[in-house]
Amino acid sequence: MRLGFIAVLVSAVTAEVSTFFKSTDFDRGKYGPYPHKSYVTEPGLISPCHNIQQSNPMCDDGMYIMTSLRGDKVKPEWKSPMIHDTSGNLVWMDPSYGETFGLSVQRYKGIDYLTFWKGDDSLGHGEGTYIMLDASYKQVYNFTAGNGRLGDFHEFTITDHGTALLTQYRYEEGDWGIGLRPQGYIWDSVFQEINIETSEVLFEWHAYDHADINKSDFPSGSSGRNRYSGYDFFHINSIDKDALGNYLISSRYYQCLMYISGTNGSILWELGGRRNSFTDLSNGKATKFGWQHHARWTADHSGITLFDNGARYKLKPTVDHSRGVHIALDLQAMTATLKTSYINPRKIISGSQGSMQTLPSGNILIGYGYNAAWTEFSAEGEVLCDVHIGSQKFFNTGAVQTYKVLKFPWVGRPTRRPKVKSLGGWAYVSWNGATEVRAWVWKGLDEAGGELGVEDVRVERMGFETKLEVDCHKWNFVKAVAIDANGTVLGESEVVTVTCEEPGIFDIILKLMSYRWIGLLFNMTILVLGAAGIYSLCKCIIRRRGYSRLHQIWT
């Protein structure tokens, strides 16, 4: 079905500002640690505002930014897997999932799915399940790791063979150190390859069985000495399987990558760390990385990319910035060469988390984990786009975090209808998750639902929520029809009553209080006014009763 009779073209604006450009107020914390916005049509959705520090058309590749926000200043009801476009507009979120990690697009049996982990991360690792949503955002898969155990959030990758690579942390007894009583308790790093349909374990590897626990770069301290704590000596945080059937894993606390035999689980070689197997042809720059994340083979298997944190929170950093690195490997000569470093212009240093993704264009996307920011570079290392979704003033405080920032093509076709709301002479419309909408066609209706015969109004889609000023005396009822770039109808909203009533003062106050700093100011004002009122009342009582001496003391 096509709409070929649209007569009026009008401009539209988003309901509220969702994107800032080089805003010093944003980064100085004027809007709080987590600047965010709400929506008239979706009051349950709170999404981050973006502060775009630098932009370039080379970043506008039609793909979407995938994040899963968390942090001390992100309320539980605000946490959600989120999709944004490269202009900073929300495309989709669903806070019903709560704490999530690693939102990605992965292909399974020829179908693209949104994939992520959901669960509890309070121990520094995760205990939860793996979720897969189809293009309509219907949950198709929700599964655990193998053997019915809960899985960890650090890795969830679907291989070319349709299996899943997963991480786990298992609480077990373990021995380390020298002394009369070396017995203790550990969080053993485990990875599995499993069958998604049956959860059958196809391969399993335990760090404690293969790595010398006494060679860990992370001291145990008092952890693991009783049943109430475990020593996380290895800390696995990524897995990548190659065409040879072997596994590349990252150990944060050994500060190295290990190449694991897919046959017997033995460690074939190590890159970086105390037992580095490679000759560094870049004067140490290729093998000296620390507390790293997200290691991946390059597409041609000639090298490795990773996010080099260079720091761990609660430990004094030895470098002044984190970086993405591309390391070329010669597996015959066993040499390593630093090919390219990717460094944020503000030299962000992140003591945990982080990601590095090579995009189809060859560009590199770096996410800064503990600090809610990302940068897209050219393959040669030139900064193209740089974005903050948390105030820079609060970097390195844990206020706003996103474990990974990834970018993928995605087509979302939700089955539920677009949402429309009329308020104060304006009509608002949104369709959570719909990626193909290019414009909205507004139709005026009578009480019986029949069209009024007036010209329809076409409004170009502008961000997540688009609004239109309507003639309250001409249109009593209204609905919105979504159309794509070819004019094809994608869906339509329910009919709503047009209202010209302005929101009351109480509604305005509630709206303002949704912004943290305004709510704080409002509460302080009420407190001061209340105190002044009580003081005045006490003075009046004192005067009436004639307690002049007490009054003098009071004043």
JSON list of N, CA, C and O in Angstrom, two decimals, residues 25-58:
[
{"chain": "A", "resi": 25, "resn": "ASP", "atom": "N", "xyz": [29.20, 22.82, 28.84]},
{"chain": "A", "resi": 25, "resn": "ASP", "atom": "CA", "xyz": [28.29, 22.66, 29.98]},
{"chain": "A", "resi": 25, "resn": "ASP", "atom": "C", "xyz": [28.03, 21.19, 30.25]},
{"chain": "A", "resi": 25, "resn": "ASP", "atom": "O", "xyz": [27.98, 20.74, 31.40]},
{"chain": "A", "resi": 26, "resn": "PHE", "atom": "N", "xyz": [27.83, 20.42, 29.19]},
{"chain": "A", "resi": 26, "resn": "PHE", "atom": "CA", "xyz": [27.60, 18.97, 29.30]},
{"chain": "A", "resi": 26, "resn": "PHE", "atom": "C", "xyz": [28.77, 18.32, 30.03]},
{"chain": "A", "resi": 26, "resn": "PHE", "atom": "O", "xyz": [28.59, 17.57, 30.99]},
{"chain": "A", "resi": 27, "resn": "ASP", "atom": "N", "xyz": [29.98, 18.59, 29.57]},
{"chain": "A", "resi": 27, "resn": "ASP", "atom": "CA", "xyz": [31.15, 17.91, 30.13]},
{"chain": "A", "resi": 27, "resn": "ASP", "atom": "C", "xyz": [31.61, 18.48, 31.46]},
{"chain": "A", "resi": 27, "resn": "ASP", "atom": "O", "xyz": [32.36, 17.82, 32.19]},
{"chain": "A", "resi": 28, "resn": "ARG", "atom": "N", "xyz": [31.17, 19.66, 31.80]},
{"chain": "A", "resi": 28, "resn": "ARG", "atom": "CA", "xyz": [31.50, 20.23, 33.11]},
{"chain": "A", "resi": 28, "resn": "ARG", "atom": "C", "xyz": [30.50, 19.81, 34.18]},
{"chain": "A", "resi": 28, "resn": "ARG", "atom": "O", "xyz": [30.63, 20.18, 35.34]},
{"chain": "A", "resi": 29, "resn": "GLY", "atom": "N", "xyz": [29.50, 19.05, 33.78]},
{"chain": "A", "resi": 29, "resn": "GLY", "atom": "CA", "xyz": [28.56, 18.51, 34.74]},
{"chain": "A", "resi": 29, "resn": "GLY", "atom": "C", "xyz": [27.35, 19.37, 35.04]},
{"chain": "A", "resi": 29, "resn": "GLY", "atom": "O", "xyz": [26.63, 19.11, 36.01]},
{"chain": "A", "resi": 30, "resn": "LYS", "atom": "N", "xyz": [27.09, 20.38, 34.21]},
{"chain": "A", "resi": 30, "resn": "LYS", "atom": "CA", "xyz": [25.94, 21.26, 34.46]},
{"chain": "A", "resi": 30, "resn": "LYS", "atom": "C", "xyz": [24.63, 20.48, 34.46]},
{"chain": "A", "resi": 30, "resn": "LYS", "atom": "O", "xyz": [23.69, 20.81, 35.20]},
{"chain": "A", "resi": 31, "resn": "TYR", "atom": "N", "xyz": [24.54, 19.44, 33.65]},
{"chain": "A", "resi": 31, "resn": "TYR", "atom": "CA", "xyz": [23.32, 18.64, 33.55]},
{"chain": "A", "resi": 31, "resn": "TYR", "atom": "C", "xyz": [23.43, 17.34, 34.35]},
{"chain": "A", "resi": 31, "resn": "TYR", "atom": "O", "xyz": [22.64, 16.42, 34.15]},
{"chain": "A", "resi": 32, "resn": "GLY", "atom": "N", "xyz": [24.42, 17.28, 35.23]},
{"chain": "A", "resi": 32, "resn": "GLY", "atom": "CA", "xyz": [24.60, 16.09, 36.05]},
{"chain": "A", "resi": 32, "resn": "GLY", "atom": "C", "xyz": [25.54, 15.10, 35.38]},
{"chain": "A", "resi": 32, "resn": "GLY", "atom": "O", "xyz": [25.97, 15.28, 34.24]},
{"chain": "A", "resi": 33, "resn": "PRO", "atom": "N", "xyz": [25.87, 14.00, 36.06]},
{"chain": "A", "resi": 33, "resn": "PRO", "atom": "CA", "xyz": [26.78, 13.00, 35.50]},
{"chain": "A", "resi": 33, "resn": "PRO", "atom": "C", "xyz": [26.19, 12.25, 34.32]},
{"chain": "A", "resi": 33, "resn": "PRO", "atom": "O", "xyz": [26.94, 11.77, 33.46]},
{"chain": "A", "resi": 34, "resn": "TYR", "atom": "N", "xyz": [24.85, 12.15, 34.28]},
{"chain": "A", "resi": 34, "resn": "TYR", "atom": "CA", "xyz": [24.20, 11.38, 33.23]},
{"chain": "A", "resi": 34, "resn": "TYR", "atom": "C", "xyz": [23.09, 12.21, 32.59]},
{"chain": "A", "resi": 34, "resn": "TYR", "atom": "O", "xyz": [21.92, 12.06, 32.92]},
{"chain": "A", "resi": 35, "resn": "PRO", "atom": "N", "xyz": [23.43, 13.13, 31.69]},
{"chain": "A", "resi": 35, "resn": "PRO", "atom": "CA", "xyz": [22.39, 13.91, 31.00]},
{"chain": "A", "resi": 35, "resn": "PRO", "atom": "C", "xyz": [21.48, 12.97, 30.21]},
{"chain": "A", "resi": 35, "resn": "PRO", "atom": "O", "xyz": [21.95, 12.13, 29.45]},
{"chain": "A", "resi": 36, "resn": "HIS", "atom": "N", "xyz": [20.19, 13.13, 30.39]},
{"chain": "A", "resi": 36, "resn": "HIS", "atom": "CA", "xyz": [19.26, 12.20, 29.78]},
{"chain": "A", "resi": 36, "resn": "HIS", "atom": "C", "xyz": [17.97, 12.91, 29.37]},
{"chain": "A", "resi": 36, "resn": "HIS", "atom": "O", "xyz": [17.75, 14.07, 29.73]},
{"chain": "A", "resi": 37, "resn": "LYS", "atom": "N", "xyz": [17.14, 12.21, 28.64]},
{"chain": "A", "resi": 37, "resn": "LYS", "atom": "CA", "xyz": [15.88, 12.79, 28.20]},
{"chain": "A", "resi": 37, "resn": "LYS", "atom": "C", "xyz": [14.75, 11.77, 28.33]},
{"chain": "A", "resi": 37, "resn": "LYS", "atom": "O", "xyz": [14.99, 10.56, 28.41]},
{"chain": "A", "resi": 38, "resn": "SER", "atom": "N", "xyz": [13.53, 12.29, 28.35]},
{"chain": "A", "resi": 38, "resn": "SER", "atom": "CA", "xyz": [12.33, 11.44, 28.43]},
{"chain": "A", "resi": 38, "resn": "SER", "atom": "C", "xyz": [11.46, 11.74, 27.22]},
{"chain": "A", "resi": 38, "resn": "SER", "atom": "O", "xyz": [11.75, 12.62, 26.41]},
{"chain": "A", "resi": 39, "resn": "TYR", "atom": "N", "xyz": [10.37, 10.99, 27.10]},
{"chain": "A", "resi": 39, "resn": "TYR", "atom": "CA", "xyz": [9.52, 11.07, 25.91]},
{"chain": "A", "resi": 39, "resn": "TYR", "atom": "C", "xyz": [8.05, 11.14, 26.31]},
{"chain": "A", "resi": 39, "resn": "TYR", "atom": "O", "xyz": [7.62, 10.45, 27.24]},
{"chain": "A", "resi": 40, "resn": "VAL", "atom": "N", "xyz": [7.29, 11.95, 25.61]},
{"chain": "A", "resi": 40, "resn": "VAL", "atom": "CA", "xyz": [5.87, 12.12, 25.88]},
{"chain": "A", "resi": 40, "resn": "VAL", "atom": "C", "xyz": [5.12, 10.82, 25.62]},
{"chain": "A", "resi": 40, "resn": "VAL", "atom": "O", "xyz": [4.29, 10.39, 26.41]},
{"chain": "A", "resi": 41, "resn": "THR", "atom": "N", "xyz": [5.44, 10.19, 24.50]},
{"chain": "A", "resi": 41, "resn": "THR", "atom": "CA", "xyz": [4.71, 8.97, 24.10]},
{"chain": "A", "resi": 41, "resn": "THR", "atom": "C", "xyz": [5.19, 7.72, 24.82]},
{"chain": "A", "resi": 41, "resn": "THR", "atom": "O", "xyz": [4.47, 6.72, 24.87]},
{"chain": "A", "resi": 42, "resn": "GLU", "atom": "N", "xyz": [6.41, 7.76, 25.35]},
{"chain": "A", "resi": 42, "resn": "GLU", "atom": "CA", "xyz": [6.98, 6.60, 26.05]},
{"chain": "A", "resi": 42, "resn": "GLU", "atom": "C", "xyz": [7.55, 7.08, 27.39]},
{"chain": "A", "resi": 42, "resn": "GLU", "atom": "O", "xyz": [8.79, 7.14, 27.57]},
{"chain": "A", "resi": 43, "resn": "PRO", "atom": "N", "xyz": [6.71, 7.41, 28.34]},
{"chain": "A", "resi": 43, "resn": "PRO", "atom": "CA", "xyz": [7.21, 7.97, 29.61]},
{"chain": "A", "resi": 43, "resn": "PRO", "atom": "C", "xyz": [8.09, 7.01, 30.40]},
{"chain": "A", "resi": 43, "resn": "PRO", "atom": "O", "xyz": [8.82, 7.44, 31.29]},
{"chain": "A", "resi": 44, "resn": "GLY", "atom": "N", "xyz": [8.04, 5.73, 30.09]},
{"chain": "A", "resi": 44, "resn": "GLY", "atom": "CA", "xyz": [8.86, 4.76, 30.81]},
{"chain": "A", "resi": 44, "resn": "GLY", "atom": "C", "xyz": [10.27, 4.64, 30.27]},
{"chain": "A", "resi": 44, "resn": "GLY", "atom": "O", "xyz": [11.08, 3.91, 30.82]},
{"chain": "A", "resi": 45, "resn": "LEU", "atom": "N", "xyz": [10.58, 5.37, 29.20]},
{"chain": "A", "resi": 45, "resn": "LEU", "atom": "CA", "xyz": [11.90, 5.30, 28.59]},
{"chain": "A", "resi": 45, "resn": "LEU", "atom": "C", "xyz": [12.72, 6.54, 28.95]},
{"chain": "A", "resi": 45, "resn": "LEU", "atom": "O", "xyz": [12.26, 7.67, 28.75]},
{"chain": "A", "resi": 46, "resn": "ILE", "atom": "N", "xyz": [13.90, 6.33, 29.48]},
{"chain": "A", "resi": 46, "resn": "ILE", "atom": "CA", "xyz": [14.85, 7.41, 29.76]},
{"chain": "A", "resi": 46, "resn": "ILE", "atom": "C", "xyz": [16.14, 7.05, 29.04]},
{"chain": "A", "resi": 46, "resn": "ILE", "atom": "O", "xyz": [16.76, 6.03, 29.33]},
{"chain": "A", "resi": 47, "resn": "SER", "atom": "N", "xyz": [16.55, 7.89, 28.11]},
{"chain": "A", "resi": 47, "resn": "SER", "atom": "CA", "xyz": [17.74, 7.57, 27.32]},
{"chain": "A", "resi": 47, "resn": "SER", "atom": "C", "xyz": [18.80, 8.66, 27.47]},
{"chain": "A", "resi": 47, "resn": "SER", "atom": "O", "xyz": [18.48, 9.80, 27.81]},
{"chain": "A", "resi": 48, "resn": "PRO", "atom": "N", "xyz": [20.05, 8.33, 27.21]},
{"chain": "A", "resi": 48, "resn": "PRO", "atom": "CA", "xyz": [21.12, 9.31, 27.39]},
{"chain": "A", "resi": 48, "resn": "PRO", "atom": "C", "xyz": [21.14, 10.34, 26.27]},
{"chain": "A", "resi": 48, "resn": "PRO", "atom": "O", "xyz": [20.82, 10.05, 25.12]},
{"chain": "A", "resi": 49, "resn": "CYS", "atom": "N", "xyz": [21.52, 11.56, 26.62]},
{"chain": "A", "resi": 49, "resn": "CYS", "atom": "CA", "xyz": [21.85, 12.57, 25.61]},
{"chain": "A", "resi": 49, "resn": "CYS", "atom": "C", "xyz": [23.29, 12.35, 25.18]},
{"chain": "A", "resi": 49, "resn": "CYS", "atom": "O", "xyz": [24.14, 11.93, 25.97]},
{"chain": "A", "resi": 50, "resn": "HIS", "atom": "N", "xyz": [23.57, 12.65, 23.94]},
{"chain": "A", "resi": 50, "resn": "HIS", "atom": "CA", "xyz": [24.92, 12.50, 23.40]},
{"chain": "A", "resi": 50, "resn": "HIS", "atom": "C", "xyz": [25.57, 13.87, 23.26]},
{"chain": "A", "resi": 50, "resn": "HIS", "atom": "O", "xyz": [24.91, 14.83, 22.82]},
{"chain": "A", "resi": 51, "resn": "ASN", "atom": "N", "xyz": [26.82, 13.96, 23.61]},
{"chain": "A", "resi": 51, "resn": "ASN", "atom": "CA", "xyz": [27.60, 15.17, 23.38]},
{"chain": "A", "resi": 51, "resn": "ASN", "atom": "C", "xyz": [28.63, 14.85, 22.30]},
{"chain": "A", "resi": 51, "resn": "ASN", "atom": "O", "xyz": [29.63, 14.19, 22.57]},
{"chain": "A", "resi": 52, "resn": "ILE", "atom": "N", "xyz": [28.35, 15.28, 21.08]},
{"chain": "A", "resi": 52, "resn": "ILE", "atom": "CA", "xyz": [29.21, 14.95, 19.94]},
{"chain": "A", "resi": 52, "resn": "ILE", "atom": "C", "xyz": [30.38, 15.94, 19.90]},
{"chain": "A", "resi": 52, "resn": "ILE", "atom": "O", "xyz": [30.20, 17.12, 19.62]},
{"chain": "A", "resi": 53, "resn": "GLN", "atom": "N", "xyz": [31.56, 15.43, 20.20]},
{"chain": "A", "resi": 53, "resn": "GLN", "atom": "CA", "xyz": [32.76, 16.26, 20.21]},
{"chain": "A", "resi": 53, "resn": "GLN", "atom": "C", "xyz": [33.31, 16.50, 18.82]},
{"chain": "A", "resi": 53, "resn": "GLN", "atom": "O", "xyz": [33.87, 17.55, 18.52]},
{"chain": "A", "resi": 54, "resn": "GLN", "atom": "N", "xyz": [33.14, 15.48, 17.97]},
{"chain": "A", "resi": 54, "resn": "GLN", "atom": "CA", "xyz": [33.66, 15.57, 16.61]},
{"chain": "A", "resi": 54, "resn": "GLN", "atom": "C", "xyz": [32.84, 14.66, 15.73]},
{"chain": "A", "resi": 54, "resn": "GLN", "atom": "O", "xyz": [32.44, 13.57, 16.15]},
{"chain": "A", "resi": 55, "resn": "SER", "atom": "N", "xyz": [32.54, 15.11, 14.52]},
{"chain": "A", "resi": 55, "resn": "SER", "atom": "CA", "xyz": [31.74, 14.29, 13.60]},
{"chain": "A", "resi": 55, "resn": "SER", "atom": "C", "xyz": [32.35, 14.32, 12.20]},
{"chain": "A", "resi": 55, "resn": "SER", "atom": "O", "xyz": [33.11, 15.23, 11.85]},
{"chain": "A", "resi": 56, "resn": "ASN", "atom": "N", "xyz": [31.99, 13.30, 11.43]},
{"chain": "A", "resi": 56, "resn": "ASN", "atom": "CA", "xyz": [32.52, 13.18, 10.07]},
{"chain": "A", "resi": 56, "resn": "ASN", "atom": "C", "xyz": [31.53, 12.33, 9.28]},
{"chain": "A", "resi": 56, "resn": "ASN", "atom": "O", "xyz": [31.05, 11.30, 9.80]},
{"chain": "A", "resi": 57, "resn": "PRO", "atom": "N", "xyz": [31.21, 12.71, 8.04]},
{"chain": "A", "resi": 57, "resn": "PRO", "atom": "CA", "xyz": [30.28, 11.91, 7.24]},
{"chain": "A", "resi": 57, "resn": "PRO", "atom": "C", "xyz": [30.71, 10.45, 7.08]},
{"chain": "A", "resi": 57, "resn": "PRO", "atom": "O", "xyz": [29.87, 9.58, 6.82]},
{"chain": "A", "resi": 58, "resn": "MET", "atom": "N", "xyz": [32.00, 10.16, 7.26]},
{"chain": "A", "resi": 58, "resn": "MET", "atom": "CA", "xyz": [32.47, 8.79, 7.11]},
{"chain": "A", "resi": 58, "resn": "MET", "atom": "C", "xyz": [31.91, 7.87, 8.20]},
{"chain": "A", "resi": 58, "resn": "MET", "atom": "O", "xyz": [31.94, 6.65, 8.05]}
]
